[in-house]
Coordinates of C-alpha atoms in Angstrom, one line a residue:
M1 CA 0.0 0.0 0.0
T2 CA 2.8 2.5 0.9
E3 CA 4.5 1.9 -2.5
A4 CA 1.4 3.4 -4.2
L5 CA 1.3 6.6 -2.2
P6 CA 3.8 8.6 -4.3
T7 CA 1.4 7.7 -7.3
L8 CA -1.6 8.6 -5.5
W9 CA -0.4 12.0 -4.6
F10 CA 1.0 12.7 -8.1
V11 CA -2.6 12.0 -9.4
L12 CA -4.0 14.3 -6.7
I13 CA -1.6 17.1 -7.6
A14 CA -2.6 16.7 -11.3
V15 CA -6.3 16.8 -10.3
L16 CA -5.6 20.0 -8.1
W17 CA -3.9 21.8 -11.1
A18 CA -6.8 20.7 -13.3
G19 CA -9.4 22.0 -10.8
Y20 CA -7.5 25.2 -10.5
L21 CA -7.5 25.8 -14.4
F22 CA -11.2 24.9 -14.6
L23 CA -12.3 27.2 -11.6
E24 CA -9.7 30.0 -11.7
G25 CA -9.6 29.9 -15.5
F26 CA -13.0 31.7 -16.0
D27 CA -12.1 34.0 -13.0
L28 CA -8.9 35.1 -14.6
G29 CA -10.5 35.5 -18.0
V30 CA -13.2 37.8 -16.7
G31 CA -10.5 39.8 -15.3
M32 CA -8.7 40.1 -18.6
L33 CA -12.1 40.8 -20.3
M34 CA -12.5 43.9 -18.2
K35 CA -11.1 46.2 -20.7
L36 CA -11.8 44.0 -23.7
L37 CA -15.6 43.1 -23.4
A38 CA -17.2 45.7 -21.2
R39 CA -18.1 49.2 -22.7
N40 CA -18.9 51.2 -19.6
D41 CA -18.8 51.2 -15.8
T42 CA -22.0 49.4 -15.3
Q43 CA -20.9 46.5 -17.6
R44 CA -17.7 46.2 -15.8
R45 CA -19.7 45.9 -12.6
V46 CA -21.7 43.1 -14.1
L47 CA -18.5 41.2 -14.9
L48 CA -17.1 41.8 -11.5
N49 CA -20.3 40.6 -9.8
T50 CA -20.1 37.3 -11.9
V51 CA -16.9 36.3 -10.0
G52 CA -17.0 38.6 -6.8
P53 CA -18.4 35.8 -4.5
V54 CA -15.9 33.1 -5.8
W55 CA -12.7 34.4 -6.9
D56 CA -10.8 34.1 -3.7
G57 CA -12.2 30.6 -3.0
N58 CA -10.9 29.5 -6.5
E59 CA -7.5 30.5 -5.5
V60 CA -7.5 27.9 -2.7
W61 CA -6.8 25.3 -5.3
L62 CA -3.6 27.1 -6.4
I63 CA -2.4 27.2 -2.7
T64 CA -3.4 23.6 -2.2
A65 CA -1.7 22.4 -5.3
V66 CA 1.7 24.2 -4.5
G67 CA 1.4 23.2 -0.8
A68 CA 0.8 19.5 -1.7
T69 CA 3.8 19.5 -3.9
F70 CA 6.0 21.0 -1.1
A71 CA 4.8 18.4 1.4
A72 CA 4.5 15.3 -1.0
F73 CA 7.5 16.0 -3.5
P74 CA 10.0 18.2 -1.7
S75 CA 12.6 17.7 -4.4
W76 CA 10.0 18.6 -7.2
Y77 CA 9.0 21.7 -5.4
A78 CA 12.5 22.8 -4.8
S79 CA 13.8 22.3 -8.2
L80 CA 10.7 23.8 -9.9
L81 CA 10.3 27.0 -7.8
S82 CA 13.9 27.7 -7.7
A83 CA 14.4 27.2 -11.5
L84 CA 11.3 29.3 -12.2
Y85 CA 11.5 32.0 -9.5
L86 CA 11.0 34.8 -12.0
P87 CA 7.7 33.4 -13.5
F88 CA 6.3 32.6 -10.1
L89 CA 7.4 35.9 -8.8
L90 CA 5.3 37.4 -11.6
V91 CA 2.5 35.1 -10.7
L92 CA 2.5 36.3 -7.1
L93 CA 2.6 39.9 -8.0
G94 CA -0.2 39.5 -10.6
L95 CA -2.5 37.9 -8.0
I96 CA -1.7 40.6 -5.4
F97 CA -2.3 43.4 -7.8
R98 CA -5.6 41.8 -8.9
A99 CA -6.8 41.1 -5.3
V100 CA -5.9 44.8 -4.2
A101 CA -7.7 46.1 -7.3
F102 CA -10.8 44.2 -6.5
E103 CA -11.0 45.8 -2.9
W104 CA -9.9 49.3 -3.9
R105 CA -11.8 49.8 -7.2
G106 CA -15.0 51.2 -5.4
K107 CA -13.3 53.1 -2.7
R108 CA -13.3 56.4 -4.5
D109 CA -15.6 58.1 -7.1
G110 CA -14.2 58.9 -10.6
D111 CA -13.8 57.3 -13.9
A112 CA -9.9 57.8 -13.9
W113 CA -9.7 56.0 -10.5
R114 CA -11.8 53.2 -11.5
G115 CA -10.2 52.9 -14.9
R116 CA -6.6 52.5 -13.4
W117 CA -7.9 49.6 -11.1
D118 CA -9.6 48.0 -14.0
W119 CA -6.4 48.0 -15.9
A120 CA -4.7 46.4 -12.8
I121 CA -7.2 43.6 -12.7
A122 CA -6.7 42.9 -16.4
V123 CA -2.9 43.1 -16.2
G124 CA -2.8 41.1 -13.1
S125 CA -5.1 38.4 -14.4
F126 CA -3.1 38.2 -17.7
T127 CA 0.3 37.9 -15.8
A128 CA -0.9 35.2 -13.5
A129 CA -2.4 33.2 -16.3
A130 CA 0.7 33.4 -18.4
G131 CA 3.0 32.6 -15.6
I132 CA 1.0 29.6 -14.4
G133 CA 0.8 28.3 -18.0
A134 CA 4.7 28.6 -18.6
A135 CA 5.3 26.8 -15.2
L136 CA 3.0 23.9 -16.0
A137 CA 4.3 23.4 -19.5
L138 CA 7.9 23.4 -18.2
T139 CA 7.1 20.8 -15.5
T140 CA 5.9 18.4 -18.2
T141 CA 8.3 19.2 -21.0
G142 CA 11.6 19.7 -19.0
L143 CA 14.1 22.0 -17.5
P144 CA 17.8 22.1 -17.8
L145 CA 18.5 20.5 -14.5
D146 CA 21.7 18.8 -13.4
A147 CA 22.1 15.7 -11.2
D148 CA 21.4 17.6 -8.0
G149 CA 18.1 19.1 -9.5
N150 CA 19.7 22.5 -9.9
R151 CA 19.0 24.7 -13.1
V152 CA 21.9 24.9 -15.4
G153 CA 22.1 28.4 -17.2
G154 CA 21.1 31.9 -16.5
A155 CA 17.9 33.4 -14.9
F156 CA 16.0 33.1 -18.3
A157 CA 17.1 29.7 -19.0
W158 CA 13.4 28.7 -18.6
A159 CA 12.3 31.0 -21.6
T160 CA 11.8 28.4 -24.1
L161 CA 9.3 27.6 -26.8
P162 CA 7.3 25.2 -24.6
A163 CA 7.1 27.9 -21.9
L164 CA 5.7 30.4 -24.5
L165 CA 3.3 27.7 -25.6
G166 CA 2.1 26.9 -22.3
A167 CA 1.6 30.6 -21.5
A168 CA -0.5 31.2 -24.7
A169 CA -2.4 28.0 -23.9
V170 CA -3.5 29.0 -20.6
V171 CA -4.2 32.7 -21.5
L172 CA -6.4 31.8 -24.4
F173 CA -8.2 29.1 -22.5
C174 CA -8.9 31.6 -19.6
L175 CA -10.5 34.1 -22.2
V176 CA -12.6 31.6 -24.0
H177 CA -13.6 29.9 -20.8
A178 CA -14.7 33.3 -19.4
A179 CA -16.7 34.1 -22.3
A180 CA -18.6 30.8 -21.9
F181 CA -19.0 31.6 -18.1
I182 CA -20.3 35.2 -18.7
T183 CA -22.7 33.9 -21.4
L184 CA -23.9 31.4 -18.6
K185 CA -24.1 34.0 -15.7
T186 CA -25.4 37.2 -17.3
E187 CA -28.3 38.7 -19.2
G188 CA -28.7 41.7 -21.6
R189 CA -26.0 43.2 -23.7
V190 CA -23.2 41.7 -21.8
R191 CA -24.4 38.3 -22.4
G192 CA -24.8 38.9 -26.3
Q193 CA -21.2 40.3 -26.4
A194 CA -19.8 37.3 -24.5
E195 CA -21.7 34.9 -26.7
R196 CA -20.3 36.4 -30.0
L197 CA -16.8 36.5 -28.6
F198 CA -17.1 32.9 -27.4
R199 CA -18.0 31.6 -31.0
R200 CA -15.3 33.7 -32.7
L201 CA -12.5 32.8 -30.3
L202 CA -13.3 29.1 -29.6
P203 CA -12.0 27.7 -33.0
V204 CA -8.5 29.1 -32.4
A205 CA -8.3 29.5 -28.8
M206 CA -7.6 25.8 -27.8
I207 CA -4.9 25.2 -30.6
P208 CA -2.0 26.2 -28.3
F209 CA -3.4 23.8 -25.5
L210 CA -3.6 21.1 -28.1
G211 CA -0.2 21.8 -29.3
W212 CA 1.2 21.5 -25.8
A213 CA -0.7 18.1 -25.4
L214 CA 0.7 16.9 -28.8
L215 CA 4.3 17.9 -27.9
V216 CA 4.1 15.8 -24.8
Q217 CA 2.3 12.9 -26.4
L218 CA 4.8 12.6 -29.3
D219 CA 7.6 12.3 -26.6
S220 CA 6.1 9.9 -24.2
G221 CA 2.3 9.3 -25.0
S222 CA 0.5 6.1 -24.6
V223 CA -2.7 4.7 -26.2
I224 CA -4.8 5.9 -23.2
T225 CA -3.3 9.5 -23.3
W226 CA -3.9 9.8 -27.1
L227 CA -7.4 8.7 -26.5
A228 CA -7.7 11.6 -24.0
V229 CA -6.7 14.0 -26.6
V230 CA -9.1 12.7 -29.1
L231 CA -11.8 13.1 -26.3
A232 CA -10.8 16.6 -25.7
V233 CA -11.1 17.5 -29.3
A234 CA -14.6 15.9 -29.5
A235 CA -15.6 17.8 -26.2
V236 CA -14.4 21.2 -27.6
T237 CA -16.4 20.7 -30.9
A238 CA -19.4 19.7 -28.9
S239 CA -19.0 22.9 -26.9
Y240 CA -19.3 25.1 -29.9
R241 CA -22.2 23.1 -31.1
C242 CA -24.0 23.6 -27.9
S243 CA -23.4 27.2 -27.9
V244 CA -24.8 27.5 -31.4
I245 CA -28.1 25.9 -30.2
G246 CA -28.1 28.0 -27.1
R247 CA -27.4 25.4 -24.5
D248 CA -25.0 27.8 -22.4
G249 CA -24.5 25.4 -19.5
R250 CA -23.6 22.3 -21.6
A251 CA -21.3 24.6 -23.8
F252 CA -19.5 25.9 -20.6
A253 CA -19.2 22.1 -19.2
A254 CA -18.1 20.6 -22.5
L255 CA -15.3 23.2 -22.8
G256 CA -14.2 22.5 -19.2
A257 CA -14.3 18.8 -20.0
G258 CA -12.0 19.3 -22.9
M259 CA -9.6 21.1 -20.9
L260 CA -9.5 18.5 -18.2
A261 CA -8.9 15.7 -20.8
L262 CA -6.0 17.7 -22.2
V263 CA -4.6 18.2 -18.7
G264 CA -5.2 14.5 -17.9
S265 CA -3.4 13.5 -21.1
I266 CA -0.4 15.6 -20.4
F267 CA 0.1 14.4 -16.9
G268 CA -0.6 10.9 -17.9
A269 CA 2.0 10.9 -20.6
V270 CA 4.8 12.2 -18.3
F271 CA 4.1 9.8 -15.4
P272 CA 6.1 8.6 -13.5
V273 CA 8.3 11.6 -14.3
V274 CA 7.4 14.8 -12.4
L275 CA 10.0 17.1 -13.7
P276 CA 12.0 15.9 -16.7
S277 CA 15.6 17.2 -17.3
T278 CA 16.4 18.4 -20.8
L279 CA 20.1 17.6 -20.1
D280 CA 20.0 13.8 -19.3
A281 CA 17.1 11.5 -18.6
A282 CA 19.1 10.1 -15.9
F283 CA 18.4 13.4 -14.0
D284 CA 14.7 13.2 -14.2
L285 CA 12.8 13.7 -11.0
T286 CA 10.3 11.0 -10.7
V287 CA 7.4 10.0 -8.2
Q288 CA 9.9 7.7 -6.5
N289 CA 13.1 9.7 -6.1
A290 CA 11.3 13.0 -5.4
S291 CA 8.7 11.9 -2.9
S292 CA 8.4 12.4 0.8
S293 CA 8.6 9.3 3.2
P294 CA 5.8 6.9 3.4
Y295 CA 4.9 8.1 7.0
T296 CA 4.5 11.8 5.6
L297 CA 2.4 10.7 2.6
G298 CA 0.3 8.5 4.9
L299 CA -0.5 11.4 7.1
M300 CA -1.2 13.6 4.3
S301 CA -3.7 11.1 2.9
V302 CA -5.5 10.9 6.2
V303 CA -5.7 14.7 6.4
A304 CA -7.0 15.0 2.8
C305 CA -9.7 12.2 3.4
F306 CA -11.4 14.8 5.9
G307 CA -10.3 18.1 4.4
L308 CA -11.0 17.7 0.7
P309 CA -14.7 16.9 1.0
L310 CA -15.2 19.9 3.4
V311 CA -13.5 22.2 0.8
L312 CA -15.6 20.6 -2.2
A313 CA -18.8 21.0 -0.1
Y314 CA -18.1 24.7 0.7
Q315 CA -17.3 25.7 -2.8
A316 CA -20.4 23.8 -4.2
W317 CA -22.6 25.7 -1.6
T318 CA -21.1 29.0 -2.6
Y319 CA -21.7 28.5 -6.4
W320 CA -25.3 27.3 -5.5
V321 CA -26.1 30.4 -3.4
F322 CA -24.7 32.7 -6.1
R323 CA -26.3 30.9 -9.0
R324 CA -28.5 33.6 -10.5
R325 CA -27.8 35.5 -13.6
V326 CA -26.6 39.1 -13.3
S327 CA -27.8 42.0 -15.6
E328 CA -27.2 45.6 -15.9
A329 CA -30.6 46.3 -14.3
S330 CA -29.6 44.4 -11.2
I331 CA -26.6 46.7 -10.7
P332 CA -27.5 49.6 -8.3
A333 CA -26.2 53.1 -8.9
A334 CA -22.8 53.9 -7.4
H335 CA -23.0 55.4 -4.1
A336 CA -21.1 58.5 -3.1
V337 CA -17.6 57.8 -1.5
A338 CA -15.7 60.4 0.6
A339 CA -12.3 61.4 -0.8
L340 CA -9.4 59.5 0.7

């Protein structure tokens, strides 16, 4: 039983990253669309209200994924975060910038004030999505690591084609996932704009994600992971079809299912490697040589059995409570705020 614990925690960490991309994907995308989709302040407040009750809860998945990696695979955590300290620093700054903007946007009257914080939300969301995409792509395609797990090369040795591909994949997925979410969660002009954006963007938005999956499959894919890629393409096609016939919920779910299948194919193909070395395959970090002790993994498994259902139940309750659509008519007039 203890021999299976490293594999179990690799699967759980892959599930946490997939869950993060599904939930925070539309959340970050809505932030990026603040300056692209909305035409006035009321429409921007409609967008903010679609994610306002859930955006901070969605980030729990990111914290849990990184924390689980630290506890279950300390060598993976140390090599990945030290090699990619610049992208992770940008992700952290982007998330902080975005969170501050959510809180401060309504603290003062004035179009210029709100406009600057809208840009902060958009830029912070873009930076976080791009950084996460680059990091996930590199942990599945490889970094120049030596025998001790240290990065070889300068501070920008990570800036490779797979990193750019992963960044583009996650940014574009967030945008199209957000368009599907806004179509599902709003009414009126905002919904119409999001629906048109979704249909125009979907045919090209998933190409980088598919390219990332194919890059990994060509190197280490199996029959099962190739089948997952085929299922992903079918799910994305079904999402477009559901949008055309007006089934917003199914379009959103099918697009999310396509992303989950692609993430499953990528992590399934690289298993049992958790962080490949581009210098020598003998330097690869695997679920066996990078994992914690069986005692630590066993204790983590017990805690997860009690903690994970509580987190899932809380988030499901949150989405149920705030399930109604938002429209411009439901946005009250901005109240006067004293100057700071």
